[in-house]
XYZ file of C-alpha atoms in Angstrom:
743
model
C 46.067 -38.297 -90.088
C 45.224 -35.744 -87.479
C 47.018 -35.877 -84.164
C 45.730 -34.637 -80.871
C 47.668 -33.408 -77.831
C 46.637 -34.824 -74.443
C 45.918 -32.550 -71.522
C 48.653 -31.913 -69.035
C 49.358 -34.953 -66.704
C 47.089 -37.285 -68.699
C 49.997 -39.103 -70.238
C 51.476 -39.986 -66.858
C 48.040 -41.154 -65.583
C 47.629 -43.388 -68.605
C 51.064 -44.859 -68.034
C 50.172 -45.529 -64.415
C 46.903 -47.212 -65.440
C 48.697 -49.356 -67.970
C 51.317 -50.393 -65.397
C 48.538 -51.394 -62.946
C 46.649 -53.303 -65.589
C 49.794 -55.129 -66.697
C 50.538 -56.021 -63.061
C 47.004 -57.386 -62.543
C 47.181 -59.364 -65.743
C 50.573 -60.748 -64.788
C 49.274 -61.826 -61.383
C 46.220 -63.414 -62.980
C 48.342 -65.286 -65.516
C 50.664 -66.479 -62.750
C 47.665 -67.648 -60.685
C 46.247 -69.424 -63.707
C 49.571 -71.121 -64.382
C 49.856 -72.140 -60.735
C 46.363 -73.623 -60.864
C 47.183 -75.535 -64.007
C 50.344 -76.829 -62.380
C 48.579 -77.875 -59.207
C 45.753 -79.492 -61.137
C 48.253 -81.487 -63.107
C 50.018 -82.577 -59.951
C 46.726 -83.617 -58.400
C 45.788 -85.842 -61.299
C 46.624 -89.381 -60.141
C 47.156 -90.702 -63.644
C 50.506 -92.086 -64.753
C 51.948 -93.897 -67.720
C 53.639 -97.305 -67.726
C 56.954 -95.594 -68.461
C 56.649 -93.606 -65.225
C 56.920 -96.752 -63.131
C 60.226 -97.801 -61.597
C 58.913 -100.815 -59.660
C 56.336 -103.574 -60.088
C 53.366 -101.373 -59.446
C 49.863 -102.281 -60.434
C 48.243 -99.978 -62.976
C 44.544 -99.893 -63.673
C 43.574 -98.592 -67.079
C 40.596 -96.324 -67.381
C 38.295 -96.298 -70.361
C 39.759 -92.905 -71.222
C 43.094 -94.621 -71.849
C 44.654 -93.192 -68.678
C 46.314 -95.187 -65.908
C 45.805 -95.138 -62.161
C 48.290 -96.681 -59.761
C 46.301 -98.868 -57.366
C 46.537 -98.439 -53.600
C 48.901 -100.831 -51.859
C 47.921 -102.807 -48.832
C 49.727 -104.525 -46.002
C 48.023 -106.338 -43.131
C 49.024 -107.692 -39.732
C 46.906 -110.382 -38.038
C 47.239 -110.735 -34.264
C 45.210 -113.637 -32.849
C 44.652 -114.295 -29.138
C 43.078 -117.664 -28.298
C 41.584 -118.139 -24.834
C 40.101 -121.616 -24.479
C 37.027 -121.928 -26.731
C 37.201 -118.441 -28.266
C 39.608 -116.371 -30.347
C 40.022 -112.613 -30.735
C 41.715 -111.286 -33.881
C 42.969 -107.775 -34.627
C 43.642 -107.003 -38.281
C 45.700 -103.898 -38.940
C 45.338 -102.835 -42.571
C 47.681 -100.204 -44.034
C 46.347 -98.500 -47.156
C 49.149 -96.669 -49.002
C 48.395 -94.306 -51.853
C 51.377 -94.279 -54.260
C 49.808 -91.633 -56.507
C 49.955 -87.831 -56.567
C 46.200 -87.383 -56.178
C 43.606 -88.206 -53.546
C 42.251 -91.741 -53.594
C 39.424 -93.784 -52.129
C 40.734 -97.302 -51.483
C 38.304 -100.234 -51.666
C 39.411 -103.652 -50.396
C 37.375 -106.857 -50.570
C 38.725 -109.382 -48.064
C 37.694 -112.600 -46.311
C 36.975 -113.350 -42.657
C 35.917 -116.608 -41.011
C 32.195 -117.276 -41.447
C 31.943 -117.479 -37.642
C 33.496 -114.027 -37.078
C 31.477 -111.564 -35.011
C 32.979 -108.244 -36.186
C 32.506 -105.525 -33.576
C 35.328 -102.976 -33.840
C 36.666 -100.573 -36.481
C 39.282 -97.890 -35.830
C 41.138 -95.333 -37.885
C 44.623 -94.615 -36.584
C 45.576 -91.031 -37.484
C 48.950 -90.072 -36.041
C 48.555 -90.151 -32.279
C 44.762 -90.214 -32.496
C 42.473 -93.217 -32.740
C 38.966 -92.738 -34.129
C 36.647 -95.551 -33.009
C 33.792 -96.524 -35.323
C 30.161 -97.253 -34.528
C 27.774 -99.940 -35.721
C 24.895 -98.337 -37.630
C 22.030 -99.542 -39.776
C 23.600 -100.303 -43.153
C 22.022 -97.514 -45.192
C 22.621 -94.915 -42.466
C 26.295 -95.887 -42.269
C 26.582 -95.540 -46.042
C 25.102 -92.033 -45.957
C 27.518 -90.947 -43.201
C 30.430 -92.306 -45.200
C 29.413 -90.541 -48.413
C 29.002 -87.252 -46.560
C 32.451 -87.584 -44.975
C 33.951 -88.488 -48.335
C 32.449 -85.418 -49.960
C 33.666 -83.213 -47.089
C 37.254 -84.348 -47.573
C 37.393 -86.263 -44.266
C 39.204 -89.543 -43.745
C 36.562 -92.206 -43.212
C 36.312 -95.981 -43.200
C 33.202 -98.055 -43.933
C 33.180 -101.789 -43.174
C 30.354 -103.706 -44.884
C 29.421 -107.386 -44.933
C 28.898 -108.820 -48.433
C 28.629 -112.405 -47.205
C 29.219 -113.756 -43.685
C 32.780 -114.499 -44.884
C 33.336 -111.610 -47.368
C 33.694 -107.985 -46.238
C 34.471 -104.694 -47.980
C 36.515 -101.935 -46.354
C 36.260 -98.535 -48.092
C 38.679 -95.811 -47.000
C 37.997 -92.288 -48.238
C 40.452 -89.451 -48.828
C 43.853 -91.081 -48.696
C 46.222 -88.225 -49.495
C 49.055 -88.258 -52.038
C 51.698 -90.784 -50.904
C 49.902 -91.132 -47.563
C 49.336 -94.297 -45.528
C 46.068 -94.666 -43.638
C 45.927 -97.327 -40.913
C 42.633 -99.082 -40.158
C 42.061 -101.715 -37.475
C 39.303 -104.342 -37.458
C 38.547 -106.743 -34.605
C 36.406 -109.846 -34.422
C 35.508 -112.656 -32.045
C 35.075 -116.292 -33.095
C 34.583 -119.757 -31.652
C 37.359 -122.303 -31.971
C 36.417 -125.265 -34.159
C 36.706 -128.727 -32.658
C 36.386 -132.168 -34.258
C 37.663 -135.589 -33.213
C 39.714 -134.085 -30.398
C 41.508 -131.633 -32.694
C 41.060 -127.885 -32.230
C 41.653 -125.582 -35.177
C 42.016 -121.943 -36.188
C 41.713 -120.822 -39.800
C 42.675 -117.324 -40.898
C 41.364 -116.745 -44.452
C 43.640 -114.430 -46.446
C 42.171 -114.221 -49.951
C 38.758 -114.197 -51.591
C 38.730 -116.734 -54.410
C 37.138 -115.520 -57.682
C 33.458 -116.439 -57.736
C 31.452 -117.901 -60.622
C 28.233 -115.921 -60.824
C 25.453 -117.578 -62.857
C 23.676 -115.399 -65.384
C 20.353 -113.796 -64.421
C 17.251 -115.685 -65.468
C 14.925 -113.455 -67.488
C 11.299 -114.511 -67.212
C 8.639 -113.264 -69.604
C 5.311 -112.639 -67.914
C 2.038 -112.723 -69.840
C -0.397 -110.100 -68.555
C -3.175 -111.309 -70.924
C -5.150 -108.509 -72.511
C -3.098 -105.901 -70.718
C 0.037 -106.697 -72.673
C 3.371 -108.284 -71.822
C 6.029 -107.633 -69.221
C 9.303 -109.142 -68.100
C 11.039 -109.719 -64.785
C 14.657 -110.424 -63.988
C 15.601 -112.875 -61.266
C 19.322 -112.431 -60.648
C 20.795 -115.159 -58.430
C 23.735 -112.840 -57.631
C 22.343 -109.291 -57.488
C 25.532 -107.967 -55.843
C 27.956 -109.586 -58.289
C 29.859 -106.309 -58.734
C 30.606 -106.124 -55.012
C 32.185 -109.573 -54.724
C 34.285 -109.442 -57.900
C 37.423 -107.381 -57.151
C 40.287 -107.300 -59.678
C 42.541 -110.368 -59.508
C 46.214 -110.416 -60.453
C 47.562 -112.856 -63.011
C 50.448 -114.485 -61.093
C 52.226 -115.197 -64.399
C 52.762 -111.471 -64.936
C 52.708 -109.946 -61.453
C 54.511 -110.432 -58.199
C 52.196 -111.210 -55.249
C 50.716 -108.191 -53.488
C 49.062 -107.486 -50.121
C 51.812 -108.850 -47.796
C 50.656 -110.257 -44.465
C 52.166 -111.005 -41.055
C 50.513 -113.345 -38.546
C 51.119 -113.955 -34.830
C 49.109 -116.185 -32.494
C 48.972 -116.239 -28.689
C 47.497 -119.662 -27.866
C 46.166 -120.363 -24.353
C 44.313 -123.643 -24.837
C 43.042 -124.102 -21.295
C 44.539 -127.619 -21.150
C 47.947 -129.235 -21.533
C 48.975 -129.160 -25.170
C 50.388 -131.944 -27.306
C 50.817 -131.149 -31.008
C 50.597 -127.601 -32.359
C 50.800 -127.599 -36.172
C 50.747 -124.906 -38.860
C 49.690 -126.768 -42.007
C 50.596 -124.384 -44.833
C 53.064 -121.847 -43.427
C 56.346 -122.185 -41.548
C 56.135 -120.745 -38.035
C 58.341 -120.258 -34.988
C 56.769 -121.587 -31.790
C 57.744 -120.487 -28.273
C 56.570 -122.618 -25.360
C 55.421 -120.463 -22.441
C 54.055 -123.346 -20.317
C 52.148 -126.634 -20.792
C 49.003 -124.927 -22.067
C 50.435 -121.758 -23.570
C 52.287 -121.207 -26.863
C 53.242 -118.094 -28.811
C 53.959 -118.402 -32.494
C 54.586 -116.233 -35.541
C 55.462 -116.693 -39.185
C 59.074 -117.721 -39.726
C 59.843 -114.784 -41.982
C 58.721 -111.226 -42.223
C 55.739 -111.471 -44.523
C 53.782 -113.833 -46.730
C 51.594 -113.075 -49.758
C 47.862 -113.147 -49.096
C 47.152 -116.051 -51.436
C 46.126 -118.957 -49.189
C 44.452 -119.537 -45.833
C 46.473 -119.919 -42.637
C 45.492 -123.077 -40.711
C 46.622 -123.973 -37.180
C 45.578 -127.089 -35.257
C 46.332 -128.326 -31.754
C 45.526 -131.347 -29.617
C 45.443 -132.099 -25.914
C 48.081 -134.080 -24.075
C 46.194 -137.175 -22.946
C 42.424 -137.319 -23.263
C 40.808 -134.328 -24.923
C 38.182 -132.493 -22.855
C 34.672 -133.881 -23.460
C 32.750 -130.855 -22.213
C 33.275 -127.106 -21.953
C 31.158 -124.544 -20.106
C 31.809 -120.784 -20.117
C 29.766 -117.723 -19.179
C 29.862 -113.952 -19.432
C 27.671 -111.178 -17.998
C 27.107 -108.105 -20.207
C 24.753 -105.226 -19.399
C 22.880 -107.237 -16.787
C 22.377 -110.357 -18.914
C 24.064 -113.730 -18.680
C 25.453 -115.534 -21.718
C 26.455 -119.192 -21.775
C 28.619 -121.167 -24.195
C 28.648 -124.959 -23.892
C 30.301 -127.725 -25.921
C 29.559 -131.400 -25.349
C 31.220 -134.275 -27.212
C 29.280 -137.555 -27.153
C 31.293 -140.634 -26.164
C 32.867 -142.780 -28.863
C 31.085 -146.083 -28.678
C 31.108 -149.181 -30.793
C 28.280 -149.638 -33.250
C 25.038 -150.438 -31.495
C 23.370 -153.188 -33.476
C 23.936 -153.737 -37.201
C 25.171 -150.771 -39.207
C 22.631 -149.713 -41.828
C 23.633 -149.993 -45.492
C 24.339 -146.681 -47.203
C 23.204 -145.100 -50.435
C 25.942 -142.579 -51.185
C 25.867 -140.057 -54.021
C 29.272 -138.495 -54.702
C 29.165 -135.078 -56.377
C 32.441 -133.723 -57.773
C 33.160 -130.214 -59.060
C 35.309 -130.240 -62.232
C 34.887 -126.561 -63.146
C 37.805 -124.368 -64.233
C 38.572 -123.071 -60.736
C 39.427 -126.647 -59.685
C 42.249 -126.960 -62.221
C 45.622 -128.072 -60.854
C 46.123 -129.458 -57.343
C 42.461 -128.946 -56.393
C 41.244 -131.285 -59.140
C 43.695 -133.949 -58.073
C 42.665 -133.558 -54.418
C 38.997 -133.864 -55.362
C 39.550 -136.975 -57.506
C 41.684 -138.601 -54.815
C 39.014 -137.825 -52.219
C 36.240 -139.366 -54.326
C 38.299 -142.453 -55.205
C 39.017 -142.949 -51.525
C 35.312 -142.605 -50.798
C 34.554 -145.380 -53.297
C 37.015 -147.623 -51.472
C 35.019 -147.277 -48.233
C 31.823 -148.693 -49.740
C 30.726 -152.159 -48.654
C 28.960 -154.792 -50.810
C 25.594 -154.016 -49.214
C 25.921 -150.311 -50.106
C 24.667 -148.555 -53.243
C 26.152 -145.462 -54.867
C 26.186 -143.036 -57.775
C 28.480 -140.262 -59.080
C 27.578 -136.788 -60.387
C 30.121 -134.447 -61.968
C 29.499 -130.808 -62.880
C 30.992 -127.694 -64.417
C 28.532 -125.571 -66.388
C 26.867 -128.849 -67.365
C 26.471 -132.017 -65.347
C 26.428 -135.777 -65.856
C 24.962 -138.510 -63.647
C 27.049 -141.653 -64.095
C 24.255 -144.222 -63.541
C 20.516 -143.861 -64.139
C 19.935 -144.777 -60.474
C 22.088 -145.803 -57.511
C 23.856 -149.094 -58.237
C 25.292 -151.827 -55.983
C 28.872 -151.292 -54.842
C 30.208 -154.318 -56.703
C 33.505 -154.569 -58.570
C 32.033 -153.866 -61.999
C 30.256 -150.656 -61.068
C 33.112 -149.483 -58.858
C 35.573 -149.920 -61.719
C 33.304 -147.939 -64.027
C 33.149 -145.174 -61.446
C 36.909 -145.122 -60.942
C 37.512 -144.820 -64.676
C 34.913 -142.031 -64.939
C 36.441 -140.050 -62.087
C 40.041 -140.572 -63.189
C 39.268 -139.120 -66.622
C 37.759 -135.883 -65.302
C 39.433 -132.603 -66.205
C 38.734 -129.148 -64.846
C 37.046 -126.767 -67.239
C 34.134 -124.389 -67.676
C 31.847 -122.572 -65.238
C 30.384 -123.654 -61.923
C 26.664 -124.379 -62.207
C 26.314 -126.071 -58.836
C 22.558 -126.001 -58.285
C 21.472 -128.395 -61.104
C 24.021 -130.981 -59.948
C 22.802 -130.745 -56.357
C 19.182 -131.125 -57.458
C 20.130 -134.271 -59.367
C 21.926 -135.674 -56.323
C 18.927 -135.045 -54.058
C 16.497 -137.016 -56.252
C 15.608 -139.922 -53.998
C 13.937 -142.912 -55.643
C 13.415 -144.622 -52.272
C 12.337 -141.743 -50.071
C 10.473 -144.024 -47.646
C 13.335 -146.467 -47.177
C 14.099 -146.268 -43.446
C 16.553 -149.134 -43.609
C 19.187 -147.210 -45.575
C 21.291 -144.151 -44.753
C 21.172 -141.767 -47.720
C 24.266 -139.537 -47.920
C 25.410 -136.913 -50.437
C 29.171 -136.247 -50.382
C 29.690 -132.929 -52.204
C 33.321 -132.190 -53.189
C 34.015 -128.599 -54.350
C 35.920 -125.375 -53.726
C 32.575 -123.597 -53.436
C 33.673 -120.682 -55.666
C 30.192 -119.375 -56.465
C 28.333 -116.172 -55.688
C 24.779 -117.619 -55.628
C 25.023 -119.312 -52.232
C 21.417 -118.497 -51.340
C 20.187 -120.388 -54.390
C 22.081 -123.459 -53.235
C 20.765 -123.155 -49.660
C 17.200 -122.868 -50.936
C 17.729 -126.019 -53.028
C 18.840 -127.920 -49.937
C 15.896 -126.629 -47.910
C 13.410 -127.713 -50.568
C 14.903 -131.038 -51.566
C 16.948 -132.513 -48.715
C 14.306 -135.068 -47.689
C 15.998 -137.861 -45.749
C 19.409 -137.164 -47.306
C 22.347 -135.956 -45.244
C 24.804 -133.613 -47.009
C 28.534 -133.780 -46.256
C 30.526 -130.931 -47.742
C 34.200 -131.474 -48.616
C 36.011 -128.160 -49.186
C 38.946 -128.351 -51.597
C 41.875 -125.993 -52.222
C 43.836 -123.161 -50.659
C 40.908 -120.769 -50.156
C 37.547 -122.584 -50.257
C 34.247 -120.813 -49.659
C 33.746 -122.009 -46.082
C 30.553 -120.000 -45.609
C 28.898 -122.074 -48.309
C 30.382 -125.300 -46.898
C 29.401 -124.654 -43.300
C 25.861 -123.423 -43.949
C 25.132 -126.145 -46.553
C 26.327 -128.869 -44.170
C 24.253 -127.392 -41.364
C 21.104 -127.241 -43.486
C 21.815 -130.707 -44.861
C 22.316 -132.091 -41.310
C 25.803 -133.273 -42.219
C 29.359 -132.076 -41.625
C 32.067 -130.040 -43.339
C 35.566 -131.413 -44.033
C 38.393 -129.157 -45.269
C 41.193 -130.451 -47.520
C 43.771 -127.824 -48.438
C 46.678 -130.009 -49.540
C 47.016 -133.269 -51.456
C 48.726 -134.885 -48.471
C 45.635 -134.188 -46.329
C 43.279 -136.174 -48.571
C 43.903 -139.603 -47.074
C 43.671 -138.704 -43.393
C 40.723 -136.320 -43.688
C 38.631 -138.516 -45.960
C 39.301 -141.477 -43.652
C 38.111 -139.316 -40.790
C 34.990 -138.307 -42.726
C 33.979 -141.825 -43.776
C 34.700 -143.226 -40.340
C 32.484 -140.491 -38.963
C 29.525 -141.072 -41.242
C 29.759 -144.831 -40.998
C 29.467 -144.842 -37.197
C 26.419 -144.506 -34.925
C 24.793 -141.122 -35.102
C 23.517 -139.236 -32.099
C 19.942 -138.343 -32.942
C 17.036 -136.669 -31.228
C 19.280 -134.158 -29.492
C 17.563 -131.784 -27.077
C 18.915 -129.364 -24.468
C 17.209 -127.585 -21.574
C 18.304 -125.540 -18.588
C 16.435 -126.919 -15.563
C 13.222 -126.975 -17.542
C 13.255 -123.174 -17.745
C 12.050 -121.198 -20.739
C 15.568 -119.969 -21.517
C 16.023 -120.191 -25.285
C 19.096 -122.017 -26.494
C 20.771 -121.234 -29.802
C 20.471 -123.095 -32.123
C 16.889 -123.861 -31.234
C 16.994 -127.155 -33.141
C 20.149 -129.140 -32.486
C 21.622 -131.132 -35.374
C 22.353 -134.839 -35.595
C 25.888 -135.591 -34.481
C 28.505 -137.895 -35.900
C 31.439 -139.542 -34.200
C 33.823 -137.022 -32.691
C 31.548 -134.047 -33.424
C 30.741 -131.838 -30.417
C 27.438 -130.038 -30.078
C 27.882 -126.293 -29.502
C 25.104 -124.353 -27.743
C 24.668 -120.818 -26.489
C 22.075 -119.188 -24.274
C 21.004 -115.687 -23.211
C 18.966 -115.000 -20.064
C 18.578 -112.306 -17.402
C 20.092 -114.711 -14.879
C 21.352 -118.190 -15.735
C 21.424 -120.827 -13.016
C 20.560 -124.470 -12.467
C 21.688 -127.300 -14.748
C 22.121 -127.609 -18.511
C 20.934 -131.048 -19.584
C 21.602 -132.574 -23.017
C 19.730 -135.716 -24.128
C 19.927 -137.850 -27.240
C 19.991 -141.363 -28.638
C 23.068 -143.285 -29.794
C 21.515 -145.983 -31.883
C 18.815 -147.407 -29.602
C 20.619 -146.391 -26.434
C 19.622 -143.221 -24.562
C 22.473 -140.779 -23.874
C 22.392 -137.890 -21.429
C 24.776 -135.445 -19.774
C 24.140 -132.706 -17.150
C 26.280 -129.612 -16.604
C 25.827 -127.343 -13.552
C 25.784 -123.760 -14.798
C 27.468 -122.587 -11.589
C 30.604 -124.498 -12.666
C 31.006 -122.417 -15.829
C 34.324 -120.567 -16.192
C 34.443 -116.902 -17.118
C 34.775 -116.287 -20.849
C 35.198 -113.197 -23.044
C 33.137 -112.134 -26.025
C 30.468 -114.817 -25.546
C 27.652 -112.273 -25.917
C 28.996 -111.291 -29.358
C 29.234 -114.930 -30.376
C 25.672 -115.553 -29.190
C 24.468 -112.614 -31.301
C 26.364 -113.794 -34.378
C 24.972 -117.329 -33.999
C 21.479 -115.928 -33.486
C 21.756 -113.923 -36.719
C 22.782 -117.076 -38.624
C 19.800 -118.941 -37.184
C 17.396 -116.185 -38.250
C 18.815 -116.128 -41.775
C 18.567 -119.911 -42.055
C 14.914 -119.748 -40.974
C 14.258 -117.238 -43.781
C 15.982 -119.479 -46.335
C 13.752 -122.368 -45.235
C 10.671 -120.093 -45.562
C 9.931 -120.455 -41.856
C 9.760 -116.655 -41.607
C 9.538 -113.938 -44.238
C 12.622 -112.115 -45.448
C 11.205 -108.844 -44.088
C 10.825 -110.376 -40.621
C 14.298 -111.842 -40.830
C 15.865 -108.500 -41.761
C 14.038 -106.774 -38.920
C 15.157 -109.374 -36.377
C 18.757 -109.377 -37.636
C 18.896 -105.580 -37.410
C 17.638 -105.618 -33.809
C 20.115 -108.278 -32.655
C 23.067 -106.726 -34.504
C 22.426 -103.198 -33.209
C 21.916 -104.386 -29.634
C 25.173 -106.315 -29.648
C 27.052 -103.929 -31.966
C 28.187 -106.416 -34.592
C 28.392 -106.185 -38.384
C 25.735 -108.159 -40.243
C 23.729 -108.180 -43.453
C 21.738 -105.244 -42.004
C 24.461 -103.276 -40.176
C 27.873 -101.775 -40.972
C 30.729 -100.184 -39.053
C 31.545 -96.546 -39.818
C 34.463 -94.432 -38.526
C 35.039 -90.788 -39.488
C 37.921 -88.462 -38.697
C 36.071 -85.139 -38.343
C 39.059 -83.054 -39.479
C 38.823 -82.305 -43.225
C 41.998 -83.138 -45.133
C 41.318 -83.010 -48.843
C 41.066 -79.450 -50.225
C 37.698 -78.750 -51.805
C 39.232 -78.204 -55.241
C 41.083 -81.538 -55.281
C 39.352 -84.498 -56.992
C 38.970 -87.933 -55.387
C 39.407 -91.117 -57.406
C 38.091 -94.541 -56.432
C 40.406 -97.550 -56.859
C 40.004 -101.153 -55.767
C 42.853 -102.980 -54.076
C 43.629 -106.013 -56.269
C 43.744 -109.555 -54.903
C 46.146 -112.400 -55.544
C 44.912 -115.522 -57.245
C 44.637 -118.256 -54.567
C 47.662 -120.539 -54.491
C 47.345 -123.495 -56.829
C 44.716 -121.854 -59.054
C 45.220 -121.570 -62.810
C 44.493 -117.997 -63.941
C 43.934 -119.013 -67.540
C 41.400 -121.673 -66.556
C 39.440 -119.150 -64.550
C 39.811 -115.989 -66.640
C 41.572 -116.963 -69.837
C 39.824 -116.223 -73.096
C 41.135 -119.292 -74.841
C 39.283 -121.791 -72.706
C 37.721 -124.413 -74.991
C 34.337 -124.251 -73.305
C 31.933 -126.964 -74.416
C 29.183 -126.037 -76.805
C 26.001 -124.994 -75.007
C 23.259 -127.602 -75.018
C 20.362 -125.404 -73.932
C 19.375 -121.713 -73.743
C 20.144 -121.713 -70.024
C 23.613 -123.110 -70.603
C 24.142 -120.564 -73.356
C 23.179 -117.769 -70.965
C 25.546 -119.105 -68.338
C 28.348 -119.295 -70.844
C 27.685 -115.785 -72.064
C 27.944 -114.576 -68.503
C 31.213 -116.414 -68.110
C 32.585 -114.574 -71.112
C 31.435 -111.285 -69.638
C 33.428 -112.110 -66.535
C 36.388 -113.011 -68.648
C 36.139 -109.773 -70.537
C 36.293 -107.806 -67.325
C 39.395 -109.526 -66.084
C 41.123 -110.602 -69.264
C 43.486 -107.639 -69.417
C 46.378 -108.396 -67.049
C 46.592 -105.916 -64.237
C 50.228 -104.973 -64.620
C 52.218 -102.066 -65.907
C 52.836 -103.867 -69.162
C 49.236 -104.826 -69.741
C 46.947 -102.792 -67.508
C 43.449 -103.843 -66.525
C 40.655 -101.578 -67.619
C 38.510 -100.032 -64.939
C 35.825 -97.406 -64.902
C 37.070 -94.253 -63.267
C 34.814 -91.432 -62.132
C 34.782 -88.287 -64.211
C 36.402 -86.186 -61.533
C 38.855 -84.227 -63.725
C 36.284 -81.995 -65.432
C 37.556 -78.706 -67.026
C 34.808 -76.656 -65.398
C 37.191 -74.965 -62.960
C 39.652 -74.130 -65.673
C 36.951 -72.719 -67.884
C 35.645 -70.550 -65.060
C 39.088 -69.080 -64.441
C 39.592 -68.570 -68.146
C 36.275 -66.713 -68.274
C 37.372 -64.566 -65.360
C 40.608 -63.716 -67.100
C 38.750 -62.677 -70.219
C 36.466 -60.468 -68.139
C 39.492 -58.955 -66.433
C 41.071 -58.294 -69.814
C 37.907 -56.594 -71.022
C 37.855 -54.437 -67.885
C 41.462 -53.484 -68.485
C 40.750 -52.321 -72.010
C 37.723 -50.448 -70.753
C 39.799 -48.572 -68.177
C 42.481 -47.903 -70.742
C 39.933 -46.493 -73.173
C 38.479 -44.241 -70.485
C 41.909 -42.967 -69.540
C 42.672 -42.113 -73.171
C 39.401 -40.284 -73.665
C 39.857 -36.445 -73.168
C 37.712 -34.973 -70.448
C 35.090 -32.447 -71.543
C 36.085 -28.787 -71.047
């Protein structure tokens, strides 16, 4: 082999080049290692063995685990006479090492006018704005992509909302505040506040697939899904047999009733009550926190005679708003009481298992005891099938009543919740022209369905002369369904949360519907054209107040309410000038107006397009969340580095207290054999739901969720490519340095 001597100084230059190249390579390798390390730290995935506490792990389809965000919430309620203002402070904590988007589905009262959203960031408070729903969504997605903290509050139902919080940093807590206004419910002299704390799992009927014949042009198919947003109202639910309760809550209430108070009662939670004066109480939970697994219910009564009328006003942006409540007098029956034809409908689906089923059976049995010999009745039970006990309504004699009692006593909770067919059966009226009988449907259920609109449409089409009385059962009933169905069915809504409430509340209901009804209600303000909301007042039953609201440039004169109690005219006049100042009445008017517009669309009195346009206009003007508007708040300061991925994770919910997880989600439910293609479809859908939730959401048996593909290797591959190019350049320089220069 022939050797060659390098020119003078070349050897030292080569050595210098090599040292530089080695240094560059070392730096590059160190940078690459640092990137790998940081990327690994940013990945929010863990293993069950990593956990040292009862954390919730969600399993991805890739076999990886994500620790779910944790949530705590404080409810502060201020009651001023007929209205209440609630501030909910939600704390989203990210226990993971990566950046997370937290998504929380939570309940609010169906009467809540939500108008405020804030992000609390250190000493700064970012106040949100009400925007058209799609516009708010676009703003949120842009902020999320830019690494900014943002919160988007959307209405899924009037009583179900979703709060999405983007870019919660590793081990960070983001605080979000929501505020809403509501009217205080009143019935039979008792005032009540209900704070819903958990969304009960919904049964969502399967889509109906219709085949359409286009004749010579071929065939096509359409899908009519009764719950098109089923994914948005079905958050993960914890199995209480394997997980401790999550989402701790604190509640405090500042109650200024506006009159001297008698009893103040918390029905399901122990509270401490401080008496400020005769009309003022302050109370809070007796204990630091409670799990969010059942509604909070507070009632109060007046010392002495309860107020019969209430009149309040507010002026906002040059317009006057009025809120009035009038309770008709309790009078003895005028003339003979009409016989009743009562159809009892009872829900025996799986969600009713446990205390709810017993409450429902006790309520129905008590209803049977109220029937008189001149009355007729029938019983319908339903899960994902239904049975009608008698071919037609039968006399309330001992034989038929005993048959009904035996039928009801033998019912067991099981299967899905196909509510619409049972309601249709109950509304079939064989004596539609019988004016001498009161036809009443008493519907007993927890209302745990997602196809509320389908039920409302059924009532609108088939109610005829029937009056529908909804009885809500359990710790977290669907009160939106109950309230709207009762309103459309010109009846009332009764809530029973505990077994020991069955007797008193069913007695109250049957006393109410057996007494004279106030009919033909009408209200005017001095004969002016001022529109009152609701535009058509409902029939009233004993102890039920009528609640009205009005908007006008300038309200004055007298509000007059007329009606008939039996054959006796009834009238009351209220001077508007005597109205007391109230707060938030304009928001409540707007919320009630939105509900009226949506009801008109359900009854086909206006088109859905018109309804959406009107709802959007009212909601934007009064800055409230609705089906067409959302609240969006964005912290403009970017937080998440551009190279850090963001993972979406839903905050899990507790199962409502008293519910049986296995009956709702368990795979081993002995569902009855399907009798028809429709039932088979419904059952198949039920199994799909079970499959989604069957895996317990705990560290020992994680639930499977779909995670976004955020951890792609593209960045790593790019750096690796750069390193290879750098290596090639180094060898190129080295080769040049070793090549002798031409003489």
